[in-house]
Structures are given as C-alpha cells and as structure tokens.
Coordinates of C-alpha atoms and ligand atoms in Angstrom, one line a residue:
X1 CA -52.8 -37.0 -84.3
X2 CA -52.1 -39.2 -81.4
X3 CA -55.2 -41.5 -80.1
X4 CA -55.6 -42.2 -76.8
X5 CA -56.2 -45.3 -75.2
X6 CA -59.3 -44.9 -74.8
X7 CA -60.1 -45.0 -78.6
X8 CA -59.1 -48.5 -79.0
X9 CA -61.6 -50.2 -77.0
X10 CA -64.8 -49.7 -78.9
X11 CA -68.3 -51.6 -80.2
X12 CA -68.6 -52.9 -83.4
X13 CA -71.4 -54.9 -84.6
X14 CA -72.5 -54.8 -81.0
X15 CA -69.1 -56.5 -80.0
X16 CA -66.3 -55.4 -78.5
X17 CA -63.7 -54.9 -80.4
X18 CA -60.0 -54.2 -79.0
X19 CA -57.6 -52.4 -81.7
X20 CA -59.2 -54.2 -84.6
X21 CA -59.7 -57.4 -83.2
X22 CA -63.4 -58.8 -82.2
X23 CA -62.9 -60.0 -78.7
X24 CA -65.8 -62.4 -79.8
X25 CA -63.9 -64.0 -82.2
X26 CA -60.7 -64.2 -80.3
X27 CA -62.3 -65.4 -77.1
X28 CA -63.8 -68.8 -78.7
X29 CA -61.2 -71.1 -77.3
X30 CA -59.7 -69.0 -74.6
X31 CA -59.5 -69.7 -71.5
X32 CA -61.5 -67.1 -68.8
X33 CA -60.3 -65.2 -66.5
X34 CA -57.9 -63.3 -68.5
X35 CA -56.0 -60.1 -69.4
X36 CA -55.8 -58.5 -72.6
X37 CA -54.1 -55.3 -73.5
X38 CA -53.8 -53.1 -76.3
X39 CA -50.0 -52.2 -77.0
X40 CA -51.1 -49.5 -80.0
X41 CA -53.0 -48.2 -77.0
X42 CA -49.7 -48.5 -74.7
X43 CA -47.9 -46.7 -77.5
X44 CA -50.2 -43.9 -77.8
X45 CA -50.6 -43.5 -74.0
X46 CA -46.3 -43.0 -74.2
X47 CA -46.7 -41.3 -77.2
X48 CA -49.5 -38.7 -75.3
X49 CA -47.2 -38.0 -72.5
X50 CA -43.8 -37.7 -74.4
X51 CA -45.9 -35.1 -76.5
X52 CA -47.1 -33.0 -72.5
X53 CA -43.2 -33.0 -72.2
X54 CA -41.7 -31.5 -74.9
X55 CA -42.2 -28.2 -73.7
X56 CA -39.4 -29.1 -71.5
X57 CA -35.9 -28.9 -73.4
X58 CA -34.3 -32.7 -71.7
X59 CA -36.6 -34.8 -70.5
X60 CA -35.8 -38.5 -69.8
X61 CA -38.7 -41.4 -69.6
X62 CA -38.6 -44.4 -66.9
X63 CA -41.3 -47.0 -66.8
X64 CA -42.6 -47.6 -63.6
X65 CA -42.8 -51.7 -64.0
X66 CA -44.4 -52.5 -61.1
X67 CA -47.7 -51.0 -62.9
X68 CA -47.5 -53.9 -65.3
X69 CA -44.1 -55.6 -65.7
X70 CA -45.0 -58.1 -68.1
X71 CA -41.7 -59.0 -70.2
X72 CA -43.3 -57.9 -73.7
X73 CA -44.6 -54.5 -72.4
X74 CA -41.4 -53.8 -71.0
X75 CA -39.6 -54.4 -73.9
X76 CA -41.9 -52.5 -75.7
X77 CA -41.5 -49.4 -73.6
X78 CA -37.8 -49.9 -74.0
X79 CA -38.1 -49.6 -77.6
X80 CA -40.2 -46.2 -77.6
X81 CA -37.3 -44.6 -75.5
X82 CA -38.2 -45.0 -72.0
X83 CA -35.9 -46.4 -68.7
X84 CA -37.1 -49.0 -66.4
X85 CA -37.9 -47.0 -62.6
X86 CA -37.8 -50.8 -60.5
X87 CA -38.2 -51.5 -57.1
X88 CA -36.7 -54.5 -56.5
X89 CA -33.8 -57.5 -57.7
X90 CA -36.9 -59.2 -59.4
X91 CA -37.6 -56.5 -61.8
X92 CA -34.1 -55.8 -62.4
X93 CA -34.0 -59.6 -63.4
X94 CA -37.0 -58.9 -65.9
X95 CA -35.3 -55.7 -67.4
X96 CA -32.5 -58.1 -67.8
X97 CA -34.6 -61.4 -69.3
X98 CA -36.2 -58.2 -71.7
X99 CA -32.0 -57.6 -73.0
X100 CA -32.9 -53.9 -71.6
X101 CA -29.7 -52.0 -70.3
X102 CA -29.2 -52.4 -66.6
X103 CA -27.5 -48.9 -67.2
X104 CA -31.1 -47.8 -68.2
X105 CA -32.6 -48.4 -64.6
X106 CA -33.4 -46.2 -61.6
X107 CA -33.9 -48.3 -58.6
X108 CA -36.5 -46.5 -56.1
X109 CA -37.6 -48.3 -52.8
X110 CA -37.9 -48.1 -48.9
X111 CA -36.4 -51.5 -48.3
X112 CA -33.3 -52.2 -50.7
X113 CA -31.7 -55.3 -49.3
X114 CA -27.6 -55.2 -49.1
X115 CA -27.6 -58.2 -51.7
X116 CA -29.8 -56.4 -54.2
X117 CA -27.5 -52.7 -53.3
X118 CA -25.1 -54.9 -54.8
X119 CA -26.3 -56.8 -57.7
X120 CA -27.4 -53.0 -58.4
X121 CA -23.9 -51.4 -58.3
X122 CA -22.5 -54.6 -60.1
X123 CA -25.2 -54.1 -63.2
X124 CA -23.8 -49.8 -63.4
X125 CA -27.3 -49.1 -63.3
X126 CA -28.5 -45.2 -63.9
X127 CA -28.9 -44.4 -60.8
X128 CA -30.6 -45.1 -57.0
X129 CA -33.4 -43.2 -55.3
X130 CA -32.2 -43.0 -51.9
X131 CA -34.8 -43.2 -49.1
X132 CA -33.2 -42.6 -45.5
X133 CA -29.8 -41.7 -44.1
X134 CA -29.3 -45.3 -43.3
X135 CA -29.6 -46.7 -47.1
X136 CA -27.3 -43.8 -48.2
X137 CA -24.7 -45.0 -45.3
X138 CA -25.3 -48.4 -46.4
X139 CA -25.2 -47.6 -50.5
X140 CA -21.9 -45.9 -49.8
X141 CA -20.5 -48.6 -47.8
X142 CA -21.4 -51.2 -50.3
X143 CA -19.8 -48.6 -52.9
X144 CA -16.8 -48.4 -51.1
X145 CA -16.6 -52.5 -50.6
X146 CA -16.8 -53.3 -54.6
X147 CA -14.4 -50.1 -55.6
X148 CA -17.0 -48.7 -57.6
X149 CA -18.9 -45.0 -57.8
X150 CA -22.9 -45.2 -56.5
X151 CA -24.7 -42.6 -58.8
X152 CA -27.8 -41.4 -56.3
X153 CA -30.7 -39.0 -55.9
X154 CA -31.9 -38.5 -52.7
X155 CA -35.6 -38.8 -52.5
X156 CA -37.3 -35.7 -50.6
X157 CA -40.5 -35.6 -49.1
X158 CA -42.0 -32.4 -50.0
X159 CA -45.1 -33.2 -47.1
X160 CA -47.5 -32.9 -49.4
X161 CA -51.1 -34.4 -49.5
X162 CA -51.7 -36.1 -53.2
X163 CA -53.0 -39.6 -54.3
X164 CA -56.0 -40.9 -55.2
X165 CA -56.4 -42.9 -51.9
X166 CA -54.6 -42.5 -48.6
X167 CA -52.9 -45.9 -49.3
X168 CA -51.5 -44.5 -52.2
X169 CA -50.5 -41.2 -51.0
X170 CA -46.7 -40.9 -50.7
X171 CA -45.5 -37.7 -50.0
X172 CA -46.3 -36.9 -46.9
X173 CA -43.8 -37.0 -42.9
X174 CA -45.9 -39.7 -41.4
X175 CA -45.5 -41.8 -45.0
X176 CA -42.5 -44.3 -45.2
X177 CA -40.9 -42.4 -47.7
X178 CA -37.9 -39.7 -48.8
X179 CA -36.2 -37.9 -46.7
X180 CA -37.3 -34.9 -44.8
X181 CA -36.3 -31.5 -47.0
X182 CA -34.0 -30.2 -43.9
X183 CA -32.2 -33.2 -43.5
X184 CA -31.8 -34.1 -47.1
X185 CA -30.2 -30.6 -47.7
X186 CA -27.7 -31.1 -45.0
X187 CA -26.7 -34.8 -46.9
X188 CA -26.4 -32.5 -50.1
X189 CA -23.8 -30.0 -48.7
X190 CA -22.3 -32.9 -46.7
X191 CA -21.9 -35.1 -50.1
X192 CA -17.9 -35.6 -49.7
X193 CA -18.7 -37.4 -46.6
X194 CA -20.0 -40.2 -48.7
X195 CA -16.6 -40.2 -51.1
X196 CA -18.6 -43.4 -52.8
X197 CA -21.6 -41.7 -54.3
X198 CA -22.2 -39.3 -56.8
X199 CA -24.7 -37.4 -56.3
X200 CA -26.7 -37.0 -59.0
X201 CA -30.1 -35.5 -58.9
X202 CA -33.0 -35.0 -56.7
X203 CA -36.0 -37.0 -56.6
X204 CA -39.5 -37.1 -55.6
X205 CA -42.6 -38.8 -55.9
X206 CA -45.7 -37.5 -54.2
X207 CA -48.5 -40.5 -54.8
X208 CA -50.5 -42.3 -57.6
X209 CA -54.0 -41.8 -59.7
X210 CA -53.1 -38.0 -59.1
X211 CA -55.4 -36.2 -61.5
X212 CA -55.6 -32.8 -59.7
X213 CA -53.0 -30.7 -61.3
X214 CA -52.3 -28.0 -58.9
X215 CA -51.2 -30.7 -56.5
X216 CA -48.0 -31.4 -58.7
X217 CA -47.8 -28.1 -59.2
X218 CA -47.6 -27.2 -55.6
X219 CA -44.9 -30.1 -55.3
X220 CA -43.4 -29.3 -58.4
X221 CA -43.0 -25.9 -57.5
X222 CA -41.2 -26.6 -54.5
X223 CA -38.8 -29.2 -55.8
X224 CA -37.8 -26.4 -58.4
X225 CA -37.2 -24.1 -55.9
X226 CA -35.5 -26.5 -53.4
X227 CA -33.2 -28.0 -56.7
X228 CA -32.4 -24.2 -57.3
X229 CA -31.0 -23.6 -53.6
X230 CA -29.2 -26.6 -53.6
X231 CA -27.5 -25.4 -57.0
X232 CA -26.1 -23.0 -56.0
X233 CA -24.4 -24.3 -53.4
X234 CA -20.7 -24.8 -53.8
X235 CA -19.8 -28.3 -54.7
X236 CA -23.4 -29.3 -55.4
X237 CA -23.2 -30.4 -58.8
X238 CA -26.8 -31.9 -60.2
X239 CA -27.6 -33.2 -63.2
X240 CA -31.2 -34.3 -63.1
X241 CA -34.6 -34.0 -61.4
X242 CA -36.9 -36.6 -61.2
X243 CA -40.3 -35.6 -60.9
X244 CA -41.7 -39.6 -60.2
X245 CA -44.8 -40.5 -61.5
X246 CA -48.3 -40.2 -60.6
X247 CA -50.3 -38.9 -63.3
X248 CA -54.0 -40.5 -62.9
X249 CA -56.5 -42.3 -65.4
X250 CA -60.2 -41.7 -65.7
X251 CA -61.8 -44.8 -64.1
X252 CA -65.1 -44.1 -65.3
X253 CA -65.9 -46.1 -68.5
X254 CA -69.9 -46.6 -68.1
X255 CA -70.2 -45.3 -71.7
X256 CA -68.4 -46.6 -75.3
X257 CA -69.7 -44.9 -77.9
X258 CA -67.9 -42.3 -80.1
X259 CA -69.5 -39.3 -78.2
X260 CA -68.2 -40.5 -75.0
X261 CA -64.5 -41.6 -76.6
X262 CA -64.4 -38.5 -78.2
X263 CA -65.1 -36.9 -74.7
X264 CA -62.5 -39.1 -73.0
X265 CA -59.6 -37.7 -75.9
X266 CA -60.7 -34.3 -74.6
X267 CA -60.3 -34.6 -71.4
X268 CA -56.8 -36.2 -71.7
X269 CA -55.7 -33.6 -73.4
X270 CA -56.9 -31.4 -71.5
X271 CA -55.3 -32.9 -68.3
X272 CA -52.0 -33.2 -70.2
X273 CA -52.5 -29.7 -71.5
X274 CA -52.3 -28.9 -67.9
X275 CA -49.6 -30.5 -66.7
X276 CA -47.5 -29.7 -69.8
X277 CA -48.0 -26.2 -68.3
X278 CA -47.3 -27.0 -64.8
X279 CA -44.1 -28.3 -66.3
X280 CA -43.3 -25.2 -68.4
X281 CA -44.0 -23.1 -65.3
X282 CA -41.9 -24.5 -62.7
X283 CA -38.4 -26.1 -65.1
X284 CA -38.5 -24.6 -68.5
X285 CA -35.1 -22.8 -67.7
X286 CA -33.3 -25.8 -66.0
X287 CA -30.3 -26.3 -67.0
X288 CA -31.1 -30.0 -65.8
X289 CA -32.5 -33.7 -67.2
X290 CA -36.2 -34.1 -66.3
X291 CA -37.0 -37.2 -65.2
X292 CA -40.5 -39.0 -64.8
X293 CA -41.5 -42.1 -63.7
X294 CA -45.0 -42.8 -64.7
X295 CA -46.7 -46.3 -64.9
X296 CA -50.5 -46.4 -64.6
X297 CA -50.9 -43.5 -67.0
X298 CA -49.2 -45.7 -69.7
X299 CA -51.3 -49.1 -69.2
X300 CA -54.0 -48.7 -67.3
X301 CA -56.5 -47.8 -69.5
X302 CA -54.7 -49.9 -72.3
X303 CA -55.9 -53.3 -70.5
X304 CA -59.5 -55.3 -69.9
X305 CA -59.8 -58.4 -67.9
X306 CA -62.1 -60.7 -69.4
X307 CA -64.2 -62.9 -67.1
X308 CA -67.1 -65.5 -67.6
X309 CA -70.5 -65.4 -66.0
X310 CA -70.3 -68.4 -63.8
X311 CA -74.7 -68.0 -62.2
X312 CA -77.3 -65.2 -61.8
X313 CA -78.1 -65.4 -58.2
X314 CA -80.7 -63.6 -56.9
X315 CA -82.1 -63.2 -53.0
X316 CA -84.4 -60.9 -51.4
X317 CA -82.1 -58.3 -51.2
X318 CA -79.5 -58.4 -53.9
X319 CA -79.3 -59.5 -57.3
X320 CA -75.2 -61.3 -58.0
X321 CA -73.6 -62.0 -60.7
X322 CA -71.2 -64.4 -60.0
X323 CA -68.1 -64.5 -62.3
X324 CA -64.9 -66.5 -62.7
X325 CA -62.5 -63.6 -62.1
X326 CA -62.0 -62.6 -58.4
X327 CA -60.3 -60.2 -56.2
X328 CA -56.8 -62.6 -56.4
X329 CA -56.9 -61.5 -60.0
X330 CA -57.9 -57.6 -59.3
X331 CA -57.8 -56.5 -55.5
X332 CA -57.8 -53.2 -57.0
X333 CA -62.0 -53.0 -55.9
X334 CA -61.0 -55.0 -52.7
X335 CA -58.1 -53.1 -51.4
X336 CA -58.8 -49.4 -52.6
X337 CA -62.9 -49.4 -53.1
X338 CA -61.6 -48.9 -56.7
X339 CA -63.9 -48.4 -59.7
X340 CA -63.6 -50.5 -63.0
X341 CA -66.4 -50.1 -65.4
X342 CA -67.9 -53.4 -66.7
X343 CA -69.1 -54.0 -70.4
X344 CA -70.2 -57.4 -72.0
X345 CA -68.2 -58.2 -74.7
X346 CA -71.3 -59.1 -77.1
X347 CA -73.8 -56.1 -76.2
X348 CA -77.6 -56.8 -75.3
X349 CA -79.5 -54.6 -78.3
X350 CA -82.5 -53.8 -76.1
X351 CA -82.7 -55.4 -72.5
X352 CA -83.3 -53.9 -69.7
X353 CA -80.9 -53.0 -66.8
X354 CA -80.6 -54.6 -63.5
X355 CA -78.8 -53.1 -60.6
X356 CA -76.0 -55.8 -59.9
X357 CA -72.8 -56.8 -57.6
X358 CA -70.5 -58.3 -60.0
X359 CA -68.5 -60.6 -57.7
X360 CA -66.0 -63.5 -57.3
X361 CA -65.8 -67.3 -56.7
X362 CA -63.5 -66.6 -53.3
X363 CA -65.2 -67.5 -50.0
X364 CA -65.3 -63.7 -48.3
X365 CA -67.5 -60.9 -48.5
X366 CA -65.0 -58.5 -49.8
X367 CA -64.0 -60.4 -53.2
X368 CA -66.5 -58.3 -55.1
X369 CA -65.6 -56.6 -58.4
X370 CA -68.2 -54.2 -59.0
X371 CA -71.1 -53.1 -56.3
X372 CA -74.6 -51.6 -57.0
X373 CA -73.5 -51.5 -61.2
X374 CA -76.5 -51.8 -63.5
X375 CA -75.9 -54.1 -65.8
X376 CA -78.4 -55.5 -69.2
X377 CA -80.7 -58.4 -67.7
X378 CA -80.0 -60.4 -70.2
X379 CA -76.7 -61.3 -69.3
X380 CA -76.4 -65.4 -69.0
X381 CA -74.2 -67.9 -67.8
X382 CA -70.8 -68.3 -70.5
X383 CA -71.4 -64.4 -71.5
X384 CA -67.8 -62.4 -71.6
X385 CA -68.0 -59.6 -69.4
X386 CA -64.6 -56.9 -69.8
X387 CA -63.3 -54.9 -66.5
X388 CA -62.2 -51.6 -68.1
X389 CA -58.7 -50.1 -66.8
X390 CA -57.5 -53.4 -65.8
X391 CA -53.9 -52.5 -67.7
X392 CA -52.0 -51.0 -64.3
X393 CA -51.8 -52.4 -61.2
X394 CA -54.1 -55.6 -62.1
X395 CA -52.0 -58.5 -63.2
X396 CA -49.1 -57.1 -61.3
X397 CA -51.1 -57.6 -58.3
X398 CA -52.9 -60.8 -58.2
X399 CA -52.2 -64.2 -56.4
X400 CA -53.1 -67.7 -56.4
X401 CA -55.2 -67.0 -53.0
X402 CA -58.2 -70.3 -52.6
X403 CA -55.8 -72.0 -55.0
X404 CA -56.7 -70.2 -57.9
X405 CA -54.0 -70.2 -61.5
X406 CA -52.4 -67.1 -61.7
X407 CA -54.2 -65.8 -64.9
X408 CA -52.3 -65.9 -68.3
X409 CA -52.3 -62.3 -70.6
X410 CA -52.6 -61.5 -74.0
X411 CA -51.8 -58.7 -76.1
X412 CA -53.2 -57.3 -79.1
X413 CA -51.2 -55.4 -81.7
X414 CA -51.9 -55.0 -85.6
X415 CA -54.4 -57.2 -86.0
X416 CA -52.7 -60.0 -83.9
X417 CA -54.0 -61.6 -80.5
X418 CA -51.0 -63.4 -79.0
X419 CA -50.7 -64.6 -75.9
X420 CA -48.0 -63.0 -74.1
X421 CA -48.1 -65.0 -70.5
X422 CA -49.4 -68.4 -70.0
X423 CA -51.4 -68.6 -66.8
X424 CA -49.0 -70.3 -63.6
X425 CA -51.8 -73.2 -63.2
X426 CA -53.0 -75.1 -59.8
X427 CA -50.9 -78.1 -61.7
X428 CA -47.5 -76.2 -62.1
X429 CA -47.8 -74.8 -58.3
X430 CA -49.0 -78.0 -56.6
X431 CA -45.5 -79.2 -58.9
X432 CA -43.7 -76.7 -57.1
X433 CA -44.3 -77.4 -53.8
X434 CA -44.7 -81.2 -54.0
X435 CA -40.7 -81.2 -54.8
X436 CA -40.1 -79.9 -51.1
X437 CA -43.0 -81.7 -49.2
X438 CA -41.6 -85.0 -50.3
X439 CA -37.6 -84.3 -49.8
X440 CA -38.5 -83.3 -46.3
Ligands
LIG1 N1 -42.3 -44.0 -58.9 C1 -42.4 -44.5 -57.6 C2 -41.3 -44.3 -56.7 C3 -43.6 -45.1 -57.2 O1 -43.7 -45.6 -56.0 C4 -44.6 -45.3 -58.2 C5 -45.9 -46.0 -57.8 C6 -44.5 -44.8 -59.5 C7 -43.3 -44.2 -59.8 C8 -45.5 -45.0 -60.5 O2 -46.7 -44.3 -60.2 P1 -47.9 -44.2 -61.2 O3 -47.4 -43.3 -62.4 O4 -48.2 -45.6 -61.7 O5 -49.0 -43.6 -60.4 N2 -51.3 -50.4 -56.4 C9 -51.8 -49.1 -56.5 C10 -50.8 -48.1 -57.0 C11 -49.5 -48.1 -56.2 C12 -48.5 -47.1 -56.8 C13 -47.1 -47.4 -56.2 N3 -46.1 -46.5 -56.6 C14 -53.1 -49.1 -57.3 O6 -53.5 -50.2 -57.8 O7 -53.7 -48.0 -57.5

C-alpha cells in the first residue's frame, strides 16, 4: 500500500530521521539554513493522487513547478508520468535544462509576454491556458505570424470562493483571473474567428491549500455542466478539461509519533477518498481527458527546512529563539500567517516546554517563523531545529533580502543524501553585480 508523506519523516533514537537517513548524521558538516526533501515521499504523494484518479477513465497529470521547480524534482515527476503546468519562459527553460518535452507543457498565466507566446508556440508545447480576450487576440496573432496552430483552453472563472487564504483565492470576478463564463462561451462558439487556435479544452483553477471538498465540488460541478453545453454546440470540438490544482496539505505537524502518522495516512485518504468521489460524480462519463494541475499536494509535506539556533533571548515579555533561517528563506509565515510545525532534529527526552517565537536574523518585526509555539527548554545554541511542510512554496519563494545566500537543497532518496542545489552565496551575487558596477 502507498505511504504518505507524512510517514517518512519520523523519530528514531530520539532523532529525526528522513526516509532512512538520520538528519543527525547527515547534518554534521552541512551548512544551515537548508532544505531537504524526501523524493520516496514526493513519489508516494504522486503515487496517492494518481490512485484518487483512477476512477476517472483518462486522466492526464501536470506538475505545477512553481510549487517547487527544482531541476531534480522535476525530472522526477517527469518520470512518474506527469506534464509540467508553467507559468513563465523561465520554467519552460527548466523543463527544457530537465530534457522534459516542451510538448509535455501547459503554460497558465495572467501576464504571458509576446516574446515568451512565442518561444511557447516555437517549443509545440501542449497547450496554453488562456486568460482574457486580449491574450487570445494576441496568441492568435502570434499564431498567425509564425504559420503555426495555437492549441488553447480558455480559462473560466467559475466566481467561486475557495483557497486557503484570500491571497490565494483565484476563482472569483474581482480576482485577476479566467474569463467570465458568459464571455468565454461566446469566444467558444466564435472559435473560427481566431483561424490560428485550436481550441482545445476548458480550464479552470479555483485557488490553493483547498481542503474543503464540496468547494471543488461546487466548481467542479459547474465546469461539467458548462463543458457539457459547450459540447454540444456545433463546431465545438473539446478534447480535455483541466480541473487546475488546489488540493491542500495538513499544516499541523505538532505531533510525530506512529499514532499521530498513522492518523495523518487516514486522514489523507480520507480527503482523497473524497475527492476521488467528487470526481466520479461530476466526469465519470466524459468522453474527455482530465487534466490536473496540482503542486503543493505533491511536495509540500515531502520537505523540512533545517535551521540552526543562533541565541535564546529572553525579555520581560517574550521568550525568542533566534535562528539562522528567516522569512527570505520561507515568507510562507510572513506573507500568509502560515503555520509550519517545528521539531528539533535530536529530541529533548524529558524537558520542559517553553512557549516561544521562533524568528529570524532580518531587521523587521514580521520575519518570524513560528509565534506563541511551545517548544523543549532545552533547546541551545548549534541545535537543528526542522520546519515541517517546507516542500511547496518555500524554496520557490525565497530571496537574498539583507544580503542573505539563497539557501542550497538536498534530497534524500534510498538511503542517499545528495545535494541537489548549491546555495547562490553573498560571493557569487556581489560577483554578479560587481561585473556591471565597474563597466559603467
Ligand atoms: N495551476 C494554476 C493555474 C495555479 O495558479 C496554481 C497555483 C496551481 C495550478 C497549483 O496549485 P496547488 O496545487 O499548488 O495549490 N505561494 C502560495 C501558493 C500560490 C499558488 C499559486 N497557484 C503559498 O505559499 O501558499
């Protein structure tokens, strides 16, 4: 049976251990702060949600890179089956510099540039997302230029309320995205207007760290009923749906142990159980492709960031604990009041718990990892502490803000702890930019 990712983070010996690796061990001459993932637990994660799908007769797999685009979990998603869903030139470059088939990409996105509508259309990828009137114009146009066919799906907002945070919520009128259902419909029947397109399929994606079922349902259900309409509209032809991604994580690691692992596997099956039904109730007699787009729900809970305790400091009101990880490396806390449990990596056996903000090096208030967490006393200077559910969203997203490296990422798989990006140092940036301060 399938583990979760979830079961490969676990104590041993009072240490964590990640797959079968002792973090311990592995940490002695490793630089902190950095990112580790488990890619058994990535391939279990795919494996979980392939499994939620297959009561659907064609379904179809695209990674959404942008939750963690790192050039080895790419590839390795590649290799299980999936498509790349990117959102910009750059990530087409890394599908590319991962030899996966530009033919295997969907390319969502408010803001596609004419050059990258281009390099798009030269690389015959699968097919674009299209987000307003004016990018379908444009796609077309571009189409036309370079005598080749744009395959499209036009991206409807359904106006629906979903995401774990308003700044993640997507499908709603006053959001930047999709196209109204009205007016999209009317681009459908008028498809022969735009001679350079094919259109292809419909698309939608509603938000992220969605873990409320009925809310796909309620979107899924009216994309169903919206594809069906359109079907059966002379000279509406569509070969696929795309459903986006969305699918949320549970946060909320304060306990490892095998109770609350075992607890965890449940509930992930339950949640898939669920919306392998939500599936079966709204496509199981599609004559279409389903397409998904997840990301988070493949790495998020597959990845820790290890970080150092840099001082204990302690005032009348507040006790710190002062760390070399900081909101440039996760803004996830920061930017979305996000939750990330906190674990040492070698456990306390019997200490006492203090109630703690785990927080940053970077001069402002809101670089802070964890507030009001209670955390073992003991916890010293040079102890390892790991931020659970750092695999989405956290590398992806971090900067060299107060001139900090860009943190390097490892990877554990069989037994093996390999480093799969070195860190971009202060060195190699101050490099960078001396080269045009002195040639100007
Ligand atoms: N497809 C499209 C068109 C998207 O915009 C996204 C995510 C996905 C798929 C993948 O969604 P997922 O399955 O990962 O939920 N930085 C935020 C999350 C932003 C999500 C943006 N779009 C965070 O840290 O929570």
């Amino acid at each position: 049976m399938t583990r979760c990712a979830e079961e490969h983070f676990y104590y041993h010996n009072h240490t964590l251990h990640v797959e079968n690796v002792c973090l311990h061990t592995a940490m002695q001459n490793i630089e902190t702060p950095c990112y580790v993932y488990s890619i058994t637990a990535m391939r279990d994660q795919f494996q979980l949600f392939k499994n939620a799908l297959s009561c659907l007769p064609r379904t179809r797999i695209f990674y959404a890179l942008k939750a963690n685009s790192n050039l080895s979990i790419i590839k390795h998603f590649s290799d299980l089956g999936a498509g790349m869903d990117v959102v910009s030139v750059g990530e087409i470059e890394r599908v590319e510099t991962a030899t996966i088939p530009t033919q295997d990409i969907v390319f969502s996105g408010v803001g596609k540039t004419t050059e990258e509508i281009d390099i798009a259309l030269s690389k015959e990828i699968h097919c674009f997302n299209i987000e307003s009137i004016e990018e379908l114009e444009l796609i077309n146009q571009r189409a036309k230029n370079l005598n080749v066919k744009a395959p499209i799906a036009i991206r409807v907002n359904p106006n629906i309320e979903a995401g774990g945070n308003d700044k993640i919520s997507t499908g709603r009128l006053t959001d930047k995205f999709g196209i109204d259902a009205p007016t999209a419909r009317q681009l459908y029947i008028n498809n022969h207007q735009y001679e350079a397109c094919i259109f292809k399929g419909v698309a939608m994606h509603i938000g992220s760290q969605i873990t409320d079922i009925s809310l796909f349902d309620r979107a899924y259900r009216f994309l169903a009923a919206y594809a069906k309409e359109l079907a059966a509209v002379e000279g509406i032809t569509l070969t696929h749906i795309d459903l986006g991604g969305g699918l949320g994580i549970a946060y909320d690691q304060t306990h490892i142990d095998s109770v609350s692992i075992q607890e965890k596997k449940q509930a992930v099956t339950q949640l898939l159980q669920d919306y392998s039904d939500v599936l079966k109730n709204n496509f199981l007699h599609f004559p279409n492709e389903i397409h998904f787009e997840p990301g988070r729900f493949l790495t998020g809970n597959a990845g820790l960031l290890l970080t150092r305790i840099i001082r204990n400091k302690i005032n009348q009101e507040k006790h710190f604990v002062i760390v070399d990880a900081a909101m440039n490396d996760i803004i996830r806390p920061t930017l979305y009041d996000a939750h990330h449990s906190i674990h040492p990596v070698t456990a306390s056996i019997h200490s006492e718990k203090h109630v703690v903000d785990v927080v940053g090096p970077i001069c402002e208030t809101g670089d802070f990892i964890a507030r009001s967490i209670s955390m073992p006393s003991k916890e010293a200077c040079g102890d390892i502490l790991a931020i659970f559910s750092a695999g989405a969203y956290g590398s992806v997203q971090s900067s060299s803000y107060n001139s900090r490296p860009v943190i390097a990422e490892y990877a554990v798989q069989n037994m093996h702890f390999n480093c799969i990006k070195h860190a971009y140092t202060v060195k190699e940036q101050l490099e960078k930019e001396k080269q045009v301060h002195f040639s100007i």
